[in-house]
Short mmCIF file of N, CA, C and O in Angstrom, two decimals:
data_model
loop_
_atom_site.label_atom_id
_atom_site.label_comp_id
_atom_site.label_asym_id
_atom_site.label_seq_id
_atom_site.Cartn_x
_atom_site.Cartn_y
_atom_site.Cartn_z
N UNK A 29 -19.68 5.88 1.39
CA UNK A 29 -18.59 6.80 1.11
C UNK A 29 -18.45 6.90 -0.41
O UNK A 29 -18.56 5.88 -1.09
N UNK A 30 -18.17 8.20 -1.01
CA UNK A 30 -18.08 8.26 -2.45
C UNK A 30 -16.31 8.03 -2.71
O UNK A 30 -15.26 8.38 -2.17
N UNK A 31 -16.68 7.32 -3.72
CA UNK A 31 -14.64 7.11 -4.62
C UNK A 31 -14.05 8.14 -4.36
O UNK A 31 -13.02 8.17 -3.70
N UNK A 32 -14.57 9.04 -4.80
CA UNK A 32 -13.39 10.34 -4.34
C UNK A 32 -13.05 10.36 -2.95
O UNK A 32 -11.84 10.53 -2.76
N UNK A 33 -13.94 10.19 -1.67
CA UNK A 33 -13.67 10.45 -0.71
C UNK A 33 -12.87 9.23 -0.48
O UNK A 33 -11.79 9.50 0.06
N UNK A 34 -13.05 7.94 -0.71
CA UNK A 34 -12.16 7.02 -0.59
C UNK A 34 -10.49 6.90 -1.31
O UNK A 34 -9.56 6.27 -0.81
N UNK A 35 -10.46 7.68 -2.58
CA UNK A 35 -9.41 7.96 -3.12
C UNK A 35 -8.51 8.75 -2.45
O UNK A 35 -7.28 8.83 -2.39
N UNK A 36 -9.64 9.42 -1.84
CA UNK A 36 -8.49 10.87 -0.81
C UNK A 36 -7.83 10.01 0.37
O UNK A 36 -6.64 10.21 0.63
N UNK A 37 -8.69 8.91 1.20
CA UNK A 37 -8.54 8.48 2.23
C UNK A 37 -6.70 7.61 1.60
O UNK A 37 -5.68 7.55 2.30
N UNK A 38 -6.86 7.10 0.17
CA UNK A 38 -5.83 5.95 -0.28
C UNK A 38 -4.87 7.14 -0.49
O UNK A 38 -3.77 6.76 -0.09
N UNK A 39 -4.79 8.58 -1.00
CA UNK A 39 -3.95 9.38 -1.26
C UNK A 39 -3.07 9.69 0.55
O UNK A 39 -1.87 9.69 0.81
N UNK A 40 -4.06 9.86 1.31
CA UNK A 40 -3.00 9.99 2.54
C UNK A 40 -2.08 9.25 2.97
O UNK A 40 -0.89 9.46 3.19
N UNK A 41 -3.28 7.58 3.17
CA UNK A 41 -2.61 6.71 3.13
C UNK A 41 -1.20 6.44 2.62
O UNK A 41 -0.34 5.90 3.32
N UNK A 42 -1.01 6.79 1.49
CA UNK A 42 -0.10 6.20 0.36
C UNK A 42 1.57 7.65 0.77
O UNK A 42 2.80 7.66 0.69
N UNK A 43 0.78 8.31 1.06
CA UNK A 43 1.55 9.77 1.22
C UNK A 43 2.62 9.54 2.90
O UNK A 43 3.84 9.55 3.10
N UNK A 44 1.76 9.41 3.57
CA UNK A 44 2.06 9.22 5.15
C UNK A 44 2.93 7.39 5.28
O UNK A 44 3.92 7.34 6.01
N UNK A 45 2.64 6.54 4.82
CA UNK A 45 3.93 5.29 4.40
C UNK A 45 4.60 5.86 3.99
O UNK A 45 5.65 6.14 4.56
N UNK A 46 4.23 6.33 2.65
CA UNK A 46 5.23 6.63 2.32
C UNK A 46 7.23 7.16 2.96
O UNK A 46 8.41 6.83 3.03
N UNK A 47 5.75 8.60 3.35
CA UNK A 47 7.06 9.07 4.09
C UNK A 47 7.92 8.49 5.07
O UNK A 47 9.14 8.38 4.97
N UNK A 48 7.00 8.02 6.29
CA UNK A 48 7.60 6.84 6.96
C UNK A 48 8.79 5.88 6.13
O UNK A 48 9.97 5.88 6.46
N UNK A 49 8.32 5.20 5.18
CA UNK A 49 9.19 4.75 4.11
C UNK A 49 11.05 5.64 4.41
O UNK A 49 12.03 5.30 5.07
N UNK A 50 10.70 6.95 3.45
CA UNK A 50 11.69 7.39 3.12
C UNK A 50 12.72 8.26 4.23
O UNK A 50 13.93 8.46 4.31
N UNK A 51 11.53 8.63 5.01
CA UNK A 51 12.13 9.34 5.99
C UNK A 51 12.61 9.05 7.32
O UNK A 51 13.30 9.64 8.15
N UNK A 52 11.89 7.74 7.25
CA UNK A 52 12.46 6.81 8.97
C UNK A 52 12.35 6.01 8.22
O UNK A 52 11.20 5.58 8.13
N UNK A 53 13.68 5.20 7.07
CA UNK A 53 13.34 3.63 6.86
C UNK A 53 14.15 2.78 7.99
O UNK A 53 13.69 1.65 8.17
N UNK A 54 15.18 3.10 8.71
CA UNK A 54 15.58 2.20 9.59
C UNK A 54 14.46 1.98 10.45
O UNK A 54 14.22 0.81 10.72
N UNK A 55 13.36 3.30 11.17
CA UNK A 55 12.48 2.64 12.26
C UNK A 55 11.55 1.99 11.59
O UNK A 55 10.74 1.46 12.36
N UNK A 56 11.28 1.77 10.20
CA UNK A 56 10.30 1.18 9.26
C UNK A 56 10.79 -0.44 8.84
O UNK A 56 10.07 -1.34 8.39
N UNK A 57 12.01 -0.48 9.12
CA UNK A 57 12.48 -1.82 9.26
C UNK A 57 12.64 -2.47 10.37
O UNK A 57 12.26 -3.64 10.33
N UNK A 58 13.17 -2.03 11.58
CA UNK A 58 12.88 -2.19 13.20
C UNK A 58 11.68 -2.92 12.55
O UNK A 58 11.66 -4.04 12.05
N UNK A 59 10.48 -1.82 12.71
CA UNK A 59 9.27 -2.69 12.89
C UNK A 59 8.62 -3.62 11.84
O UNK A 59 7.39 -3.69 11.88
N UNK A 60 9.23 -4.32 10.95
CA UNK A 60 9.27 -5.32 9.88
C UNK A 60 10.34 -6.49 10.24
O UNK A 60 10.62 -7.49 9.57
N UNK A 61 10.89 -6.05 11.54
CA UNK A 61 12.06 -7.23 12.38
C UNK A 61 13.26 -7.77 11.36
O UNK A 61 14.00 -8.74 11.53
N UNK A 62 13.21 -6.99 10.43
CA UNK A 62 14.60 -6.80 9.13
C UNK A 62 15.96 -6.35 10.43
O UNK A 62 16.07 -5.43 11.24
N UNK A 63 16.66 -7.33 10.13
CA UNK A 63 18.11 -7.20 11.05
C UNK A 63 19.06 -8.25 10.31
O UNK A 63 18.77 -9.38 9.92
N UNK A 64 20.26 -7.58 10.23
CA UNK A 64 20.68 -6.37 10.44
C UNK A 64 20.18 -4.94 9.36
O UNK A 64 19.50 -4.94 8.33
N UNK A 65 20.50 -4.40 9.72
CA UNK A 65 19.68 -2.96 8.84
C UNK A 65 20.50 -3.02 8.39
O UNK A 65 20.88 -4.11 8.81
N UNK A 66 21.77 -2.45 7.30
CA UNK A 66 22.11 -1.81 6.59
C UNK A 66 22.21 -0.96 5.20
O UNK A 66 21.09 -0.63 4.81
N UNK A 67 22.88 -0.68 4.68
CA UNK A 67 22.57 0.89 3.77
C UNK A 67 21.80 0.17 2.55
O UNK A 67 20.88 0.88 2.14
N UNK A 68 21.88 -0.58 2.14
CA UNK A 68 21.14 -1.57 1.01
C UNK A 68 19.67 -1.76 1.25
O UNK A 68 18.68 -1.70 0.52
N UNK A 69 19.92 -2.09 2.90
CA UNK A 69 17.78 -2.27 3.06
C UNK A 69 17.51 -0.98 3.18
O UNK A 69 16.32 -0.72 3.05
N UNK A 70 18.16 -0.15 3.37
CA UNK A 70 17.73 1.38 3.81
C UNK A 70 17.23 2.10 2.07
O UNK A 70 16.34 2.92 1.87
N UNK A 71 17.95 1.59 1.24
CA UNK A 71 18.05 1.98 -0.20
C UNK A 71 17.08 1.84 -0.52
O UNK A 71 16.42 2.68 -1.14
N UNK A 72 16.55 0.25 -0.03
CA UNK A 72 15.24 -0.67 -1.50
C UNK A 72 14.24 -0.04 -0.52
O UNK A 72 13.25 0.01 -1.25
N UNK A 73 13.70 0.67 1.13
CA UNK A 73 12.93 0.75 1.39
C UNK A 73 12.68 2.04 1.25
O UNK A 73 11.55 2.36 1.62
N UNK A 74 13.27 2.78 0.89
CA UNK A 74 13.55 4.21 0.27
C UNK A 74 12.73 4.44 -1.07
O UNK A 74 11.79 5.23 -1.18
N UNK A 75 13.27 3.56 -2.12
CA UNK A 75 12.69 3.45 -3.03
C UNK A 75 11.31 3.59 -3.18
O UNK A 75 10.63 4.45 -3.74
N UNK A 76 10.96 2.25 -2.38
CA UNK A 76 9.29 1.99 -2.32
C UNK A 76 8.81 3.21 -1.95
O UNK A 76 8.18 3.92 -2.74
N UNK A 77 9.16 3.69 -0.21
CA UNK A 77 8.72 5.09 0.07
C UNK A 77 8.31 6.03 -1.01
O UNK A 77 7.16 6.47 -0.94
N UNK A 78 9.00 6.35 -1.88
CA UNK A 78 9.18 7.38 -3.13
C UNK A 78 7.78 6.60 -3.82
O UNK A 78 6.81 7.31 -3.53
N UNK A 79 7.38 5.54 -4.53
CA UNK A 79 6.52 5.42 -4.97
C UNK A 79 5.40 5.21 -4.13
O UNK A 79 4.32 5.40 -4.70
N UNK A 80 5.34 4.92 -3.08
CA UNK A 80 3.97 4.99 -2.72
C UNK A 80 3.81 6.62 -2.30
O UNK A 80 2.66 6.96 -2.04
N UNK A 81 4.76 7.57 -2.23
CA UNK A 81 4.32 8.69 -2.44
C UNK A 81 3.84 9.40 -3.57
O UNK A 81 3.10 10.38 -3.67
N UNK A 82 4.58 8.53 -4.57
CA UNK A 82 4.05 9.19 -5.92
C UNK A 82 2.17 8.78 -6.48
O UNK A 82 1.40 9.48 -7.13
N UNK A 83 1.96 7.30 -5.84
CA UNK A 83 0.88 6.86 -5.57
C UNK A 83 -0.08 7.37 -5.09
O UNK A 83 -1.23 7.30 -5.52
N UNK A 84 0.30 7.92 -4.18
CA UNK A 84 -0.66 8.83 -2.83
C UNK A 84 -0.86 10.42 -3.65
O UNK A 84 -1.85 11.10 -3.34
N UNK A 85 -0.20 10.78 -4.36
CA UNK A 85 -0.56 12.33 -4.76
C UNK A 85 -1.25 12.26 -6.46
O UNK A 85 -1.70 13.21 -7.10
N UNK A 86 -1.15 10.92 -6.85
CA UNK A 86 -1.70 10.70 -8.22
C UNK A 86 -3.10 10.30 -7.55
O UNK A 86 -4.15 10.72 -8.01
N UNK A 87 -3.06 9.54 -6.54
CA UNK A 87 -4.84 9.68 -5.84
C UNK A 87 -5.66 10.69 -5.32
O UNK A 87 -6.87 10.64 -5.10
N UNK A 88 -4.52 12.05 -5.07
CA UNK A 88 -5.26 12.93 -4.43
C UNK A 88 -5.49 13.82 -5.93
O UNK A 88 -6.65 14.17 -6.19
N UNK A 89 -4.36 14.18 -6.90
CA UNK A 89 -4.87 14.87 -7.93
C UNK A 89 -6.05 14.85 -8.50
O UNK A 89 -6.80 15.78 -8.77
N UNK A 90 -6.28 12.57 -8.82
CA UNK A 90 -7.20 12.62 -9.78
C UNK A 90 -8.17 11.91 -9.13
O UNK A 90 -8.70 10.87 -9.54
N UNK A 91 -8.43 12.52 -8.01
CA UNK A 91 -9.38 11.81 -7.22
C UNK A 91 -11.10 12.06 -7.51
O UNK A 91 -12.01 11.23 -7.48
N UNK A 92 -11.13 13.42 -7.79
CA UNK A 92 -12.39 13.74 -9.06
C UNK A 92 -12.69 13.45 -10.48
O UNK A 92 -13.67 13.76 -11.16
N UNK A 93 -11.84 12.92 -10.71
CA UNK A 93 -11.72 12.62 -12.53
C UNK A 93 -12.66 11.75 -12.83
O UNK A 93 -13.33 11.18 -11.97
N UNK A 94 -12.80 11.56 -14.24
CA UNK A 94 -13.87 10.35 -14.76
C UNK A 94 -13.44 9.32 -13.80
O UNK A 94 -12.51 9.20 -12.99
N UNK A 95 -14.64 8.47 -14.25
CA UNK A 95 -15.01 6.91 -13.63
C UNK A 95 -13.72 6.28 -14.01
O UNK A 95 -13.16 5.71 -13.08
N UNK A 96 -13.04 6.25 -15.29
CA UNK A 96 -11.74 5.43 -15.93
C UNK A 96 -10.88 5.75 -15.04
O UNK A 96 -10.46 4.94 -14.22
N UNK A 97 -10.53 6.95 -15.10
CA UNK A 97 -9.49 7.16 -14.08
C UNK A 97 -9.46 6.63 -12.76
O UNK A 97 -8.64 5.78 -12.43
N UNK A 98 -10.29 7.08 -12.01
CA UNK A 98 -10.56 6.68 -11.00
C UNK A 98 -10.65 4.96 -10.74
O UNK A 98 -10.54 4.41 -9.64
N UNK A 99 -10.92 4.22 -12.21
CA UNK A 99 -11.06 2.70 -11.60
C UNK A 99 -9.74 2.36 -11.86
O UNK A 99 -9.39 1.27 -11.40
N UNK A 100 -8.71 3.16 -12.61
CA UNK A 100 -7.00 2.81 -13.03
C UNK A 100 -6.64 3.22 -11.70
O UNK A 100 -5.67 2.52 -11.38
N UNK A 101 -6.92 3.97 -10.83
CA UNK A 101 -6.19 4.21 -9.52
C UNK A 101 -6.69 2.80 -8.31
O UNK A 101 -5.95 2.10 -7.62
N UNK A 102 -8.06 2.77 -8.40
CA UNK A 102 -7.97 1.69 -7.82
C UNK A 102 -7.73 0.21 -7.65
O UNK A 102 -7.45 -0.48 -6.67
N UNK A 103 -8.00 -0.13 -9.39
CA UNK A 103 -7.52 -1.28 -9.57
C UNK A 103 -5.75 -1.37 -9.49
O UNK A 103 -5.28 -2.46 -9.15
N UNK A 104 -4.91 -0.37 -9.77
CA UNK A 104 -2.95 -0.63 -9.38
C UNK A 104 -3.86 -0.23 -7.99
O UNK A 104 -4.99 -0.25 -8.49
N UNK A 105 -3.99 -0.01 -7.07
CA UNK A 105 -4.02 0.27 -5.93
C UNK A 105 -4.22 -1.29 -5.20
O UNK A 105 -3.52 -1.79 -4.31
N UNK A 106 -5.48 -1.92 -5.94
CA UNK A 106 -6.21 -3.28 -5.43
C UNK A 106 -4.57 -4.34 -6.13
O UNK A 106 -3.93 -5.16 -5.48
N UNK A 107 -4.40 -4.03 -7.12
CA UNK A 107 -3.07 -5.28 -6.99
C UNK A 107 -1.81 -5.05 -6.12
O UNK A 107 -1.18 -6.00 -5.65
N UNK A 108 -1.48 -3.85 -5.94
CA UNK A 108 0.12 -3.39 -4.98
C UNK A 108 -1.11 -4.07 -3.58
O UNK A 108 -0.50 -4.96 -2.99
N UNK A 109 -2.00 -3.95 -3.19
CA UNK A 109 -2.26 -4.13 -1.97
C UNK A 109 -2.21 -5.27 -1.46
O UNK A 109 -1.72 -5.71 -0.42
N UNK A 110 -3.09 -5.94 -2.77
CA UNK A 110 -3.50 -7.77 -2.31
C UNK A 110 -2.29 -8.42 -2.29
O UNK A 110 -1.91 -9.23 -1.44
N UNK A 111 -1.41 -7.84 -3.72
CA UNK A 111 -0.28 -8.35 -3.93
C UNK A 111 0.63 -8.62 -3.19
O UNK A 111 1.15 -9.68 -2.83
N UNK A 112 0.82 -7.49 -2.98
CA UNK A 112 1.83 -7.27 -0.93
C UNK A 112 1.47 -8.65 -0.22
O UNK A 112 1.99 -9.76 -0.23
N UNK A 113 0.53 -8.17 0.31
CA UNK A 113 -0.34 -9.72 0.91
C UNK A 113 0.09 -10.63 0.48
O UNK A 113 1.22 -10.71 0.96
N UNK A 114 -0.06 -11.29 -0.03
CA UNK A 114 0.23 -12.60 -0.76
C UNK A 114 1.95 -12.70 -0.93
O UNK A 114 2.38 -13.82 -0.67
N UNK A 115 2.59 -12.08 -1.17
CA UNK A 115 3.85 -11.80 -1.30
C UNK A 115 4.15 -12.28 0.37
O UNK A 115 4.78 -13.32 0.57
N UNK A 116 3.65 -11.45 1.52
CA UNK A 116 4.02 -11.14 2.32
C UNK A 116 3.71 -12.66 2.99
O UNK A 116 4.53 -13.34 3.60
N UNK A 117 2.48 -12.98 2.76
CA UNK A 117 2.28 -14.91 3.38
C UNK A 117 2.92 -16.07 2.39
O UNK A 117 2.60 -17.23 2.63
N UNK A 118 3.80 -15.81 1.33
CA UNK A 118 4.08 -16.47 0.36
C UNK A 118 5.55 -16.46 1.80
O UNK A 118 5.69 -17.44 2.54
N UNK A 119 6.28 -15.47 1.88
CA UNK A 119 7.19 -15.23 2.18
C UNK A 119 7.40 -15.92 4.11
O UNK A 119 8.26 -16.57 4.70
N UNK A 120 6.52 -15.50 4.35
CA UNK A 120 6.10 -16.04 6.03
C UNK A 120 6.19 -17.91 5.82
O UNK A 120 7.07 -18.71 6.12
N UNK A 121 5.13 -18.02 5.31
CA UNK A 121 4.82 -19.74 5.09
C UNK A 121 5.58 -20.28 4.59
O UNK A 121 6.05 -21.19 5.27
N UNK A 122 6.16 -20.10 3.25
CA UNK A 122 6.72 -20.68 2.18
C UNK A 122 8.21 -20.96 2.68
O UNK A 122 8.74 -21.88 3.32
N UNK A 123 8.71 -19.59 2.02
CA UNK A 123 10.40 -19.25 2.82
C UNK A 123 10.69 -18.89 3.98
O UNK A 123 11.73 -18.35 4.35
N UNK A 124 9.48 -19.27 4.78
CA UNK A 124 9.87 -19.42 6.60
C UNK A 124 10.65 -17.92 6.83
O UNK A 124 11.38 -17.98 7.81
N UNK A 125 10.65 -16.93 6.34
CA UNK A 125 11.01 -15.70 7.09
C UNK A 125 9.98 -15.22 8.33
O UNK A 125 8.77 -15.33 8.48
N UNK A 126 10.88 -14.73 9.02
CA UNK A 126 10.45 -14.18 10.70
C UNK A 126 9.08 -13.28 10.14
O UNK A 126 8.93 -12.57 9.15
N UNK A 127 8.20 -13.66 11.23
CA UNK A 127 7.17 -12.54 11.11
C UNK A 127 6.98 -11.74 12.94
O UNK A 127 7.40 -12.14 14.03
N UNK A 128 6.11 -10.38 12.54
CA UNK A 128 5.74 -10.03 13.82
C UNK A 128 4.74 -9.36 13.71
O UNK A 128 4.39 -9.05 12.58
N UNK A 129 3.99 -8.94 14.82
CA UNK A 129 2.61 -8.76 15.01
C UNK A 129 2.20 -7.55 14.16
O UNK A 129 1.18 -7.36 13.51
N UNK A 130 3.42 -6.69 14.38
CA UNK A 130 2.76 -5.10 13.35
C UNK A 130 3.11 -5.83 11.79
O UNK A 130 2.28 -5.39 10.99
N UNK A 131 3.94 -6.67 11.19
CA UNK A 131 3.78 -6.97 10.40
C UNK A 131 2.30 -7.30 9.81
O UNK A 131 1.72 -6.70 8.90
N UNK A 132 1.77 -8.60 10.68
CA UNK A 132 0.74 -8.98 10.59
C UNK A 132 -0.82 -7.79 10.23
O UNK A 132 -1.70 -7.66 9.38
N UNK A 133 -0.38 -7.14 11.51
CA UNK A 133 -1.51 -5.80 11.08
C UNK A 133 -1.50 -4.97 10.24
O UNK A 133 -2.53 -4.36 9.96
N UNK A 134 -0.06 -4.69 9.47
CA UNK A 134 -0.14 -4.12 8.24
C UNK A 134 -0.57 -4.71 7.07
O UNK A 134 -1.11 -4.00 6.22
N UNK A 135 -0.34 -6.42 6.82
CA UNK A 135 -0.68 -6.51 5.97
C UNK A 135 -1.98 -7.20 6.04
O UNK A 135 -2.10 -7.75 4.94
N UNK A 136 -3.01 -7.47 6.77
CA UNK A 136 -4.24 -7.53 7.29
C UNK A 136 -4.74 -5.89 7.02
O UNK A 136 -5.92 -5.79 6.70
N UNK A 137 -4.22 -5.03 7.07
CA UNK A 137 -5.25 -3.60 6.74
C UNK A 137 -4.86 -3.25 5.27
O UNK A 137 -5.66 -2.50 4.70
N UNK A 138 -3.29 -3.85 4.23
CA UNK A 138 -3.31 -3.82 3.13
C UNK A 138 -4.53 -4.52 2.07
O UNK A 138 -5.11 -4.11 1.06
N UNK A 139 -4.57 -5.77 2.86
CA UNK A 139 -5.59 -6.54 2.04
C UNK A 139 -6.96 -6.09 2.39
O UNK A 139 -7.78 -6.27 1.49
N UNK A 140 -7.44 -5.53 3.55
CA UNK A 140 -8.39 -4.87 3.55
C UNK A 140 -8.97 -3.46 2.40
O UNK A 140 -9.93 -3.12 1.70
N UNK A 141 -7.64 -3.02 2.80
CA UNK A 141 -7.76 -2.10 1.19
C UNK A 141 -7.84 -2.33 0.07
O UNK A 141 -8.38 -1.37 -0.48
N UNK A 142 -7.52 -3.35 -0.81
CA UNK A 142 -7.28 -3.78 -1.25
C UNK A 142 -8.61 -4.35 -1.99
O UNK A 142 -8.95 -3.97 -3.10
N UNK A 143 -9.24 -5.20 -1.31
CA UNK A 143 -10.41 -5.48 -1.21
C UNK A 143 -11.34 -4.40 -1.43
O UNK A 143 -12.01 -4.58 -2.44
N UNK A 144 -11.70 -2.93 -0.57
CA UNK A 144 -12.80 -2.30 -0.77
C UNK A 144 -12.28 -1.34 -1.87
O UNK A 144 -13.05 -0.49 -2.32
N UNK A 145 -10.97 -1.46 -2.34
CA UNK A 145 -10.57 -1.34 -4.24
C UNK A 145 -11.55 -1.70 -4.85
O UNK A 145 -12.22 -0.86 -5.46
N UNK A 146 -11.85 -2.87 -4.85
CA UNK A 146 -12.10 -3.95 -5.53
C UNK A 146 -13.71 -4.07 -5.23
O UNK A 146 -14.30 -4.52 -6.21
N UNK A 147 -14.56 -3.78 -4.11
CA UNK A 147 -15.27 -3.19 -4.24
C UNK A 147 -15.98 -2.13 -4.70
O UNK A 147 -17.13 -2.39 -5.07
N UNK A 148 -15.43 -0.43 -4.82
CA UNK A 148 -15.30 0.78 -5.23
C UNK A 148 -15.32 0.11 -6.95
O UNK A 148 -16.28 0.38 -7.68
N UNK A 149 -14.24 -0.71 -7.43
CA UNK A 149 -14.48 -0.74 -9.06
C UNK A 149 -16.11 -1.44 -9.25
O UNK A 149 -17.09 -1.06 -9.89
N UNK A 150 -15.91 -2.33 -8.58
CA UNK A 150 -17.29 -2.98 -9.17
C UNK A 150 -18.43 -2.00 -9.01
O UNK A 150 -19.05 -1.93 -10.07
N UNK A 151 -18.98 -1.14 -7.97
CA UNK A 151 -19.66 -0.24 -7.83
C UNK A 151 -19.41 1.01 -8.59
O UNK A 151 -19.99 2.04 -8.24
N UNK A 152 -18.51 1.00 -9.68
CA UNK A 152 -18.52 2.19 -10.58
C UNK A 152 -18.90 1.51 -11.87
O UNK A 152 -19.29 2.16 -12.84
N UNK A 153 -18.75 -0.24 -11.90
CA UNK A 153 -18.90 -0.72 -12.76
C UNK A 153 -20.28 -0.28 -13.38
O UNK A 153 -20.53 0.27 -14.46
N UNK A 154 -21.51 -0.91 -11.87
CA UNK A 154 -22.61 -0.73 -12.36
C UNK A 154 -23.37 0.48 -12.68
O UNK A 154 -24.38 0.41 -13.37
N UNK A 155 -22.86 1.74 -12.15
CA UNK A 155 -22.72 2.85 -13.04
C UNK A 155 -22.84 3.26 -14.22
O UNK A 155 -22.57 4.43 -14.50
#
């Protein structure tokens, strides 16, 4: 698969959470087992929504651009991803917060992304 086509794949990606994010954050917390919901978690998951949309359309703009560009989208792409991850088992293990299975699969397909980031740079490296 070429970067661009993978950039496009991280631009939907990033676009479609997003919205989910902003536009259903109570059913986006349901399924993150966040209880009680109220207007505060609805706020901070709002937020995020908004940037990973802004994320998702800065991948689809400059999804043809030089090699630089393209490795600045994937490398913030490869740290929000892994990062999450790690955040997210820091938070499970560490501070014993509740986990659940779609949790689990989201952030098992974040770090997957995350990873073939991190692949995609090194293969533009040798370029």
């Amino acid at each position: 698969m070429k970067t661009s086509n993978f950039l496009l794949f991280l631009a939907i990606y990033g676009i479609l959470t997003g919205c989910m994010m902003l536009f259903n954050a109570g059913g986006s917390l349901i399924n993150y087992g966040v209880q009680p919901i109220d207007h505060y978690h609805i706020s901070i998951i709002q937020y995020v929504g908004i940037s990973n949309i802004t994320m998702g359309f800065l991948s689809f703009l400059l999804r043809n651009e030089q090699s630089k560009v393209s490795q600045a989208i994937l490398l913030t792409t490869s740290i929000t991803t892994v990062g999450s991850f790690l955040k997210g088992c820091y938070d499970v293990y560490i501070v014993n917060l509740p986990s659940n299975t779609f949790f689990w699969i989201d952030m098992s397909f974040r770090l997957l992304v995350g990873l073939v980031c991190l692949f995609y740079i090194t293969q533009n490296q040798k370029k």
